[in-house]
mmCIF file of C-alpha atoms and ligand atoms in Angstrom:
data_model
loop_
_atom_site.group_PDB
_atom_site.id
_atom_site.type_symbol
_atom_site.label_atom_id
_atom_site.label_comp_id
_atom_site.label_asym_id
_atom_site.label_seq_id
_atom_site.Cartn_x
_atom_site.Cartn_y
_atom_site.Cartn_z
ATOM 1 C CA UNK A 1 0.557 -0.036 -0.405
ATOM 2 C CA UNK A 2 1.158 2.848 -1.487
ATOM 3 C CA UNK A 3 0.613 6.434 1.298
ATOM 4 C CA UNK A 4 0.354 9.822 -0.853
ATOM 5 C CA UNK A 5 0.053 12.858 0.126
ATOM 6 C CA UNK A 6 -0.185 15.299 -3.193
ATOM 7 C CA UNK A 7 -2.366 15.074 -6.005
ATOM 8 C CA UNK A 8 -0.237 15.178 -8.135
ATOM 9 C CA UNK A 9 1.537 12.155 -6.991
ATOM 10 C CA UNK A 10 -1.930 10.320 -7.170
ATOM 11 C CA UNK A 11 -3.134 12.180 -10.687
ATOM 12 C CA UNK A 12 0.473 10.288 -12.444
ATOM 13 C CA UNK A 13 -0.520 6.654 -11.154
ATOM 14 C CA UNK A 14 -4.399 7.261 -11.689
ATOM 15 C CA UNK A 15 -3.547 7.852 -14.912
ATOM 16 C CA UNK A 16 -1.031 4.878 -15.598
ATOM 17 C CA UNK A 17 -3.684 2.916 -13.922
ATOM 18 C CA UNK A 18 -6.741 3.728 -16.667
ATOM 19 C CA UNK A 19 -3.692 3.075 -19.359
ATOM 20 C CA UNK A 20 -3.640 -0.170 -17.985
ATOM 21 C CA UNK A 21 -7.575 -0.758 -18.152
ATOM 22 C CA UNK A 22 -7.539 -0.663 -15.105
ATOM 23 C CA UNK A 23 -10.836 0.506 -12.680
ATOM 24 C CA UNK A 24 -11.122 2.272 -9.562
ATOM 25 C CA UNK A 25 -12.744 1.132 -6.423
ATOM 26 C CA UNK A 26 -12.668 4.515 -4.079
ATOM 27 C CA UNK A 27 -13.652 4.541 -0.089
ATOM 28 C CA UNK A 28 -13.459 8.146 1.208
ATOM 29 C CA UNK A 29 -13.622 8.753 5.327
ATOM 30 C CA UNK A 30 -12.103 10.922 7.954
ATOM 31 C CA UNK A 31 -10.089 8.400 9.297
ATOM 32 C CA UNK A 32 -9.794 7.047 12.828
ATOM 33 C CA UNK A 33 -10.625 4.498 11.523
ATOM 34 C CA UNK A 34 -12.526 1.252 12.368
ATOM 35 C CA UNK A 35 -14.729 -1.999 11.240
ATOM 36 C CA UNK A 36 -17.614 0.538 9.376
ATOM 37 C CA UNK A 37 -15.107 2.270 7.071
ATOM 38 C CA UNK A 38 -13.204 -1.884 6.570
ATOM 39 C CA UNK A 39 -16.805 -3.091 5.691
ATOM 40 C CA UNK A 40 -17.044 -0.509 2.718
ATOM 41 C CA UNK A 41 -13.392 -1.024 1.036
ATOM 42 C CA UNK A 42 -15.020 -5.113 1.637
ATOM 43 C CA UNK A 43 -17.825 -3.479 -0.118
ATOM 44 C CA UNK A 44 -15.377 -3.292 -3.306
ATOM 45 C CA UNK A 45 -14.016 -7.277 -3.416
ATOM 46 C CA UNK A 46 -14.948 -7.593 -6.879
ATOM 47 C CA UNK A 47 -16.080 -4.042 -7.763
ATOM 48 C CA UNK A 48 -12.532 -2.680 -8.753
ATOM 49 C CA UNK A 49 -8.611 -4.194 -9.679
ATOM 50 C CA UNK A 50 -7.351 -0.785 -7.473
ATOM 51 C CA UNK A 51 -9.058 0.496 -4.602
ATOM 52 C CA UNK A 52 -7.908 3.516 -3.252
ATOM 53 C CA UNK A 53 -8.580 4.798 0.712
ATOM 54 C CA UNK A 54 -8.653 8.575 1.656
ATOM 55 C CA UNK A 55 -8.218 9.955 5.283
ATOM 56 C CA UNK A 56 -9.022 13.637 5.243
ATOM 57 C CA UNK A 57 -10.807 15.811 7.377
ATOM 58 C CA UNK A 58 -12.280 18.200 6.114
ATOM 59 C CA UNK A 59 -12.699 21.452 8.006
ATOM 60 C CA UNK A 60 -15.305 23.197 5.927
ATOM 61 C CA UNK A 61 -17.571 20.901 7.344
ATOM 62 C CA UNK A 62 -17.492 21.792 10.417
ATOM 63 C CA UNK A 63 -19.414 24.715 11.606
ATOM 64 C CA UNK A 64 -17.667 24.505 14.683
ATOM 65 C CA UNK A 65 -14.003 24.837 14.782
ATOM 66 C CA UNK A 66 -13.130 23.155 18.242
ATOM 67 C CA UNK A 67 -14.975 19.986 17.591
ATOM 68 C CA UNK A 68 -12.371 19.800 13.777
ATOM 69 C CA UNK A 69 -9.699 20.184 16.407
ATOM 70 C CA UNK A 70 -10.831 17.721 18.632
ATOM 71 C CA UNK A 71 -11.808 14.925 15.735
ATOM 72 C CA UNK A 72 -9.229 12.420 16.303
ATOM 73 C CA UNK A 73 -6.988 11.469 14.204
ATOM 74 C CA UNK A 74 -4.047 8.848 14.114
ATOM 75 C CA UNK A 75 -3.118 8.358 10.679
ATOM 76 C CA UNK A 76 -0.300 5.854 11.882
ATOM 77 C CA UNK A 77 -2.503 2.814 12.599
ATOM 78 C CA UNK A 78 -5.429 4.070 10.281
ATOM 79 C CA UNK A 79 -2.563 3.320 7.693
ATOM 80 C CA UNK A 80 -1.347 -0.589 9.749
ATOM 81 C CA UNK A 81 -5.719 -1.701 9.298
ATOM 82 C CA UNK A 82 -5.878 -0.637 5.750
ATOM 83 C CA UNK A 83 -2.072 -2.352 5.709
ATOM 84 C CA UNK A 84 -3.969 -4.944 7.330
ATOM 85 C CA UNK A 85 -6.837 -5.901 4.311
ATOM 86 C CA UNK A 86 -4.239 -6.761 2.465
ATOM 87 C CA UNK A 87 -7.257 -4.649 0.012
ATOM 88 C CA UNK A 88 -5.562 -1.248 -0.451
ATOM 89 C CA UNK A 89 -3.523 -0.267 -3.512
ATOM 90 C CA UNK A 90 -3.263 3.600 -2.110
ATOM 91 C CA UNK A 91 -3.756 5.450 1.021
ATOM 92 C CA UNK A 92 -4.224 9.412 0.105
ATOM 93 C CA UNK A 93 -3.501 11.504 2.228
ATOM 94 C CA UNK A 94 -4.135 14.988 1.614
ATOM 95 C CA UNK A 95 -3.379 18.171 4.257
ATOM 96 C CA UNK A 96 -5.096 21.006 3.574
ATOM 97 C CA UNK A 97 -3.261 23.155 1.418
ATOM 98 C CA UNK A 98 -2.697 20.306 -0.921
ATOM 99 C CA UNK A 99 -6.985 20.336 -0.462
ATOM 100 C CA UNK A 100 -7.473 24.310 -0.444
ATOM 101 C CA UNK A 101 -5.119 26.274 -1.778
ATOM 102 C CA UNK A 102 -4.692 29.938 -1.392
ATOM 103 C CA UNK A 103 -7.865 31.787 -2.870
ATOM 104 C CA UNK A 104 -9.827 28.260 -3.265
ATOM 105 C CA UNK A 105 -13.618 30.167 -2.838
ATOM 106 C CA UNK A 106 -15.999 27.572 -4.933
ATOM 107 C CA UNK A 107 -18.326 25.545 -2.504
ATOM 108 C CA UNK A 108 -20.443 23.055 -3.640
ATOM 109 C CA UNK A 109 -24.486 23.143 -2.756
ATOM 110 C CA UNK A 110 -27.225 20.457 -3.118
ATOM 111 C CA UNK A 111 -30.588 22.755 -2.887
ATOM 112 C CA UNK A 112 -32.921 21.070 -1.139
ATOM 113 C CA UNK A 113 -31.688 17.773 0.984
ATOM 114 C CA UNK A 114 -28.992 19.933 2.599
ATOM 115 C CA UNK A 115 -31.400 21.996 4.358
ATOM 116 C CA UNK A 116 -33.185 19.208 6.977
ATOM 117 C CA UNK A 117 -31.887 16.936 9.455
ATOM 118 C CA UNK A 118 -28.576 17.282 10.214
ATOM 119 C CA UNK A 119 -28.105 19.980 7.059
ATOM 120 C CA UNK A 120 -29.978 23.150 8.681
ATOM 121 C CA UNK A 121 -28.497 21.734 12.216
ATOM 122 C CA UNK A 122 -25.046 21.852 10.914
ATOM 123 C CA UNK A 123 -25.390 24.661 8.415
ATOM 124 C CA UNK A 124 -23.071 24.602 5.653
ATOM 125 C CA UNK A 125 -21.920 21.698 6.430
ATOM 126 C CA UNK A 126 -23.284 19.207 3.418
ATOM 127 C CA UNK A 127 -21.770 21.818 1.106
ATOM 128 C CA UNK A 128 -18.332 21.272 1.911
ATOM 129 C CA UNK A 129 -19.051 17.639 2.087
ATOM 130 C CA UNK A 130 -20.652 18.347 -0.919
ATOM 131 C CA UNK A 131 -18.221 19.979 -2.427
ATOM 132 C CA UNK A 132 -14.830 17.792 -0.401
ATOM 133 C CA UNK A 133 -16.069 14.366 -2.210
ATOM 134 C CA UNK A 134 -16.220 16.810 -5.301
ATOM 135 C CA UNK A 135 -13.393 16.931 -5.709
ATOM 136 C CA UNK A 136 -11.981 14.088 -4.032
ATOM 137 C CA UNK A 137 -13.919 12.060 -6.480
ATOM 138 C CA UNK A 138 -11.981 14.044 -9.289
ATOM 139 C CA UNK A 139 -9.197 13.359 -8.311
ATOM 140 C CA UNK A 140 -9.089 9.234 -7.896
ATOM 141 C CA UNK A 141 -11.234 8.908 -10.625
ATOM 142 C CA UNK A 142 -12.606 6.765 -9.147
ATOM 143 C CA UNK A 143 -15.246 3.724 -10.850
ATOM 144 C CA UNK A 144 -16.867 3.254 -7.855
ATOM 145 C CA UNK A 145 -17.595 4.444 -4.644
ATOM 146 C CA UNK A 146 -18.732 2.905 -1.331
ATOM 147 C CA UNK A 147 -20.489 5.408 1.507
ATOM 148 C CA UNK A 148 -22.495 4.539 4.776
ATOM 149 C CA UNK A 149 -25.816 4.389 5.637
ATOM 150 C CA UNK A 150 -24.988 5.137 8.660
ATOM 151 C CA UNK A 151 -24.176 9.058 6.643
ATOM 152 C CA UNK A 152 -27.816 8.669 5.319
ATOM 153 C CA UNK A 153 -28.335 12.036 4.180
ATOM 154 C CA UNK A 154 -25.348 12.300 3.465
ATOM 155 C CA UNK A 155 -25.448 9.256 0.905
ATOM 156 C CA UNK A 156 -28.631 10.963 -0.759
ATOM 157 C CA UNK A 157 -27.033 13.781 -1.421
ATOM 158 C CA UNK A 158 -23.873 12.327 -3.234
ATOM 159 C CA UNK A 159 -25.869 9.896 -4.911
ATOM 160 C CA UNK A 160 -27.498 13.919 -6.607
ATOM 161 C CA UNK A 161 -25.351 15.154 -6.619
ATOM 162 C CA UNK A 162 -23.609 12.329 -9.146
ATOM 163 C CA UNK A 163 -26.691 12.068 -11.037
ATOM 164 C CA UNK A 164 -27.043 17.079 -11.179
ATOM 165 C CA UNK A 165 -23.261 16.766 -12.279
ATOM 166 C CA UNK A 166 -23.436 13.308 -14.634
ATOM 167 C CA UNK A 167 -20.265 12.392 -12.502
ATOM 168 C CA UNK A 168 -19.135 8.945 -14.738
ATOM 169 C CA UNK A 169 -19.220 6.887 -10.904
ATOM 170 C CA UNK A 170 -21.753 4.417 -9.889
ATOM 171 C CA UNK A 171 -21.821 4.526 -5.584
ATOM 172 C CA UNK A 172 -22.079 1.723 -3.472
ATOM 173 C CA UNK A 173 -24.525 2.256 -0.251
ATOM 174 C CA UNK A 174 -23.350 0.442 2.855
ATOM 175 C CA UNK A 175 -25.664 -0.949 5.733
ATOM 176 C CA UNK A 176 -24.484 0.602 9.370
ATOM 177 C CA UNK A 177 -21.659 -1.793 10.609
ATOM 178 C CA UNK A 178 -22.560 -2.069 14.753
ATOM 179 C CA UNK A 179 -21.006 -2.942 17.887
ATOM 180 C CA UNK A 180 -22.968 -5.566 19.854
ATOM 181 C CA UNK A 181 -24.751 -3.597 22.501
ATOM 182 C CA UNK A 182 -26.159 -2.016 19.241
ATOM 183 C CA UNK A 183 -24.672 1.251 18.818
ATOM 184 C CA UNK A 184 -23.952 2.698 15.424
ATOM 185 C CA UNK A 185 -19.321 2.668 15.541
ATOM 186 C CA UNK A 186 -17.935 5.677 14.541
ATOM 187 C CA UNK A 187 -15.061 7.660 15.042
ATOM 188 C CA UNK A 188 -16.630 9.443 17.517
ATOM 189 C CA UNK A 189 -17.329 7.424 19.665
ATOM 190 C CA UNK A 190 -14.203 7.688 20.897
ATOM 191 C CA UNK A 191 -14.530 10.662 22.507
ATOM 192 C CA UNK A 192 -17.519 10.051 24.184
ATOM 193 C CA UNK A 193 -16.346 9.296 28.366
ATOM 194 C CA UNK A 194 -16.857 5.386 30.472
ATOM 195 C CA UNK A 195 -19.918 6.127 31.462
ATOM 196 C CA UNK A 196 -21.095 8.279 27.947
ATOM 197 C CA UNK A 197 -20.616 5.210 26.598
ATOM 198 C CA UNK A 198 -22.334 3.544 28.751
ATOM 199 C CA UNK A 199 -25.603 5.878 27.766
ATOM 200 C CA UNK A 200 -23.940 5.237 23.925
ATOM 201 C CA UNK A 201 -26.536 2.578 23.186
ATOM 202 C CA UNK A 202 -30.022 4.044 24.328
ATOM 203 C CA UNK A 203 -30.306 5.891 21.773
ATOM 204 C CA UNK A 204 -30.688 2.880 18.858
ATOM 205 C CA UNK A 205 -32.216 0.903 21.732
ATOM 206 C CA UNK A 206 -34.662 4.072 21.582
ATOM 207 C CA UNK A 207 -35.762 4.129 17.763
ATOM 208 C CA UNK A 208 -35.840 0.097 17.297
ATOM 209 C CA UNK A 209 -38.487 0.871 19.932
ATOM 210 C CA UNK A 210 -40.368 3.548 19.105
ATOM 211 C CA UNK A 211 -39.946 0.960 15.477
ATOM 212 C CA UNK A 212 -41.786 -1.579 17.433
ATOM 213 C CA UNK A 213 -44.956 1.068 18.653
ATOM 214 C CA UNK A 214 -45.070 2.769 15.617
ATOM 215 C CA UNK A 215 -45.770 -1.045 13.158
ATOM 216 C CA UNK A 216 -48.323 -1.115 16.129
ATOM 217 C CA UNK A 217 -49.600 1.204 14.861
ATOM 218 C CA UNK A 218 -49.958 3.943 17.279
ATOM 219 C CA UNK A 219 -50.099 7.723 16.336
ATOM 220 C CA UNK A 220 -46.098 8.772 14.400
ATOM 221 C CA UNK A 221 -46.693 12.488 16.589
ATOM 222 C CA UNK A 222 -46.974 10.821 20.119
ATOM 223 C CA UNK A 223 -44.388 8.076 18.818
ATOM 224 C CA UNK A 224 -41.635 10.312 18.079
ATOM 225 C CA UNK A 225 -42.337 12.789 21.191
ATOM 226 C CA UNK A 226 -42.272 10.005 23.796
ATOM 227 C CA UNK A 227 -39.228 8.262 22.129
ATOM 228 C CA UNK A 228 -37.650 11.885 22.278
ATOM 229 C CA UNK A 229 -38.562 11.904 25.890
ATOM 230 C CA UNK A 230 -36.854 8.602 26.497
ATOM 231 C CA UNK A 231 -33.267 9.415 24.376
ATOM 232 C CA UNK A 232 -33.174 12.740 27.086
ATOM 233 C CA UNK A 233 -34.608 10.192 30.494
ATOM 234 C CA UNK A 234 -31.140 8.894 29.174
ATOM 235 C CA UNK A 235 -29.501 12.260 28.937
ATOM 236 C CA UNK A 236 -29.211 12.747 25.201
ATOM 237 C CA UNK A 237 -29.853 16.827 24.000
ATOM 238 C CA UNK A 238 -32.631 15.505 21.165
ATOM 239 C CA UNK A 239 -31.089 17.644 18.403
ATOM 240 C CA UNK A 240 -33.458 16.382 15.669
ATOM 241 C CA UNK A 241 -35.228 13.217 15.800
ATOM 242 C CA UNK A 242 -37.506 12.239 12.812
ATOM 243 C CA UNK A 243 -39.745 10.104 10.242
ATOM 244 C CA UNK A 244 -38.309 10.476 7.080
ATOM 245 C CA UNK A 245 -38.854 9.190 3.481
ATOM 246 C CA UNK A 246 -35.122 7.390 2.625
ATOM 247 C CA UNK A 247 -35.799 8.555 -1.292
ATOM 248 C CA UNK A 248 -36.613 11.897 -0.683
ATOM 249 C CA UNK A 249 -36.362 12.605 2.998
ATOM 250 C CA UNK A 250 -39.235 14.946 3.131
ATOM 251 C CA UNK A 251 -41.458 14.567 5.994
ATOM 252 C CA UNK A 252 -44.328 11.312 6.301
ATOM 253 C CA UNK A 253 -46.359 11.214 9.270
ATOM 254 C CA UNK A 254 -47.568 7.541 7.512
ATOM 255 C CA UNK A 255 -45.843 4.285 7.638
ATOM 256 C CA UNK A 256 -44.136 3.852 4.027
ATOM 257 C CA UNK A 257 -42.624 1.291 2.744
ATOM 258 C CA UNK A 258 -39.685 3.936 2.600
ATOM 259 C CA UNK A 259 -40.744 5.291 6.033
ATOM 260 C CA UNK A 260 -37.035 6.168 8.114
ATOM 261 C CA UNK A 261 -36.556 7.123 11.509
ATOM 262 C CA UNK A 262 -33.258 9.969 11.055
ATOM 263 C CA UNK A 263 -32.149 10.706 14.671
ATOM 264 C CA UNK A 264 -28.939 13.576 16.045
ATOM 265 C CA UNK A 265 -28.693 13.688 19.746
ATOM 266 C CA UNK A 266 -25.181 14.446 21.799
ATOM 267 C CA UNK A 267 -23.800 13.406 24.321
ATOM 268 C CA UNK A 268 -22.291 16.064 26.784
ATOM 269 C CA UNK A 269 -20.288 17.422 23.658
ATOM 270 C CA UNK A 270 -20.121 15.225 21.167
ATOM 271 C CA UNK A 271 -23.332 15.184 19.147
ATOM 272 C CA UNK A 272 -23.793 11.014 17.919
ATOM 273 C CA UNK A 273 -26.559 9.915 14.381
ATOM 274 C CA UNK A 274 -27.676 7.568 13.550
ATOM 275 C CA UNK A 275 -31.656 5.350 10.561
ATOM 276 C CA UNK A 276 -32.571 2.745 11.043
ATOM 277 C CA UNK A 277 -36.024 1.659 8.242
ATOM 278 C CA UNK A 278 -39.023 1.066 10.889
ATOM 279 C CA UNK A 279 -40.506 -1.078 7.585
HETATM 280 P P1 AMP B 1 -16.171 9.796 7.659
HETATM 281 O O1 AMP B 1 -14.800 9.082 8.210
HETATM 282 O O2 AMP B 1 -17.134 9.025 9.096
HETATM 283 O O3 AMP B 1 -16.465 10.077 7.109
HETATM 284 O O4 AMP B 1 -16.927 7.942 6.734
HETATM 285 C C1 AMP B 1 -16.513 7.498 6.113
HETATM 286 C C2 AMP B 1 -17.528 6.352 5.555
HETATM 287 O O5 AMP B 1 -17.272 5.533 6.459
HETATM 288 C C3 AMP B 1 -18.428 7.473 4.961
HETATM 289 O O6 AMP B 1 -19.683 6.765 3.771
HETATM 290 C C4 AMP B 1 -19.256 6.443 6.351
HETATM 291 O O7 AMP B 1 -20.887 6.762 6.492
HETATM 292 C C5 AMP B 1 -18.778 5.441 6.512
HETATM 293 N N1 AMP B 1 -18.697 4.934 7.747
HETATM 294 C C6 AMP B 1 -19.132 5.734 9.392
HETATM 295 N N2 AMP B 1 -19.619 4.937 10.491
HETATM 296 C C7 AMP B 1 -20.007 3.855 9.672
HETATM 297 C C8 AMP B 1 -20.843 2.281 9.700
HETATM 298 N N3 AMP B 1 -20.693 3.032 11.272
HETATM 299 N N4 AMP B 1 -20.972 1.608 9.385
HETATM 300 C C9 AMP B 1 -20.935 1.797 7.852
HETATM 301 N N5 AMP B 1 -20.182 2.675 7.519
HETATM 302 C C10 AMP B 1 -20.396 3.225 7.883
#
């Protein structure tokens, strides 16, 4: 596995691969890698002849400077994990100046999808995501790129932008990987105190209980309200809890086949997100 930090070095290698008729699979990440990320790498098995994983903690998608500073980082351990898979040809780890040189002024906005759920909760976040993902897809020349359903809204937004900008890449969705206690794997979990780590599985548990209530035919509003109270009683500050179409992300009052429950909630200053299909 080569570790590449420069855009031009990556471009040279990608051009060589292209000339040799290789196909490229890509997994963009912000590092601090866990099994969820490795599952994305595995999802590319048989889908491409070369694989690139990027690690870049993207400053322009953080609406909060402290959150950016505190985001967990550890390139050496990440490189060892990726090397251990035996599946990754390149770890691409550009620095901030490589991605956003002096004078950088462009933002990509995916209208509509960026103004709801995490978009309204974190202003500017999805412009930052759309911009960096577009750059990374162009830089890597990816034929296929894997994204986790853990960040379901991000997945919808990227599908939209790939379609709208005619980017020649296939987007592969990957179901959320969870700990045995149900907590969705996340780099941010490393920042939880032992006590918060004990509280955290109450988040997926509350979603499952809410889904059972909705499936039992109780009024959606009442189910959401009691789920919010459930989460508060377990120490969460609830940013949003919504039933939405998994297709359009529009709010739905009724149990449609594509309905999904979406939540963002914090324990202390650590913001966790999760989502689950209802039907
Ligand atoms: P991140 O490093 O958090 O930006 O995530 C990089 C990619 O890994 C995104 O496509 C995420 O959706 C995906 N990912 C993160 N956590 C999980 C998980 N628990 N299960 C599946 N995919 C995940």
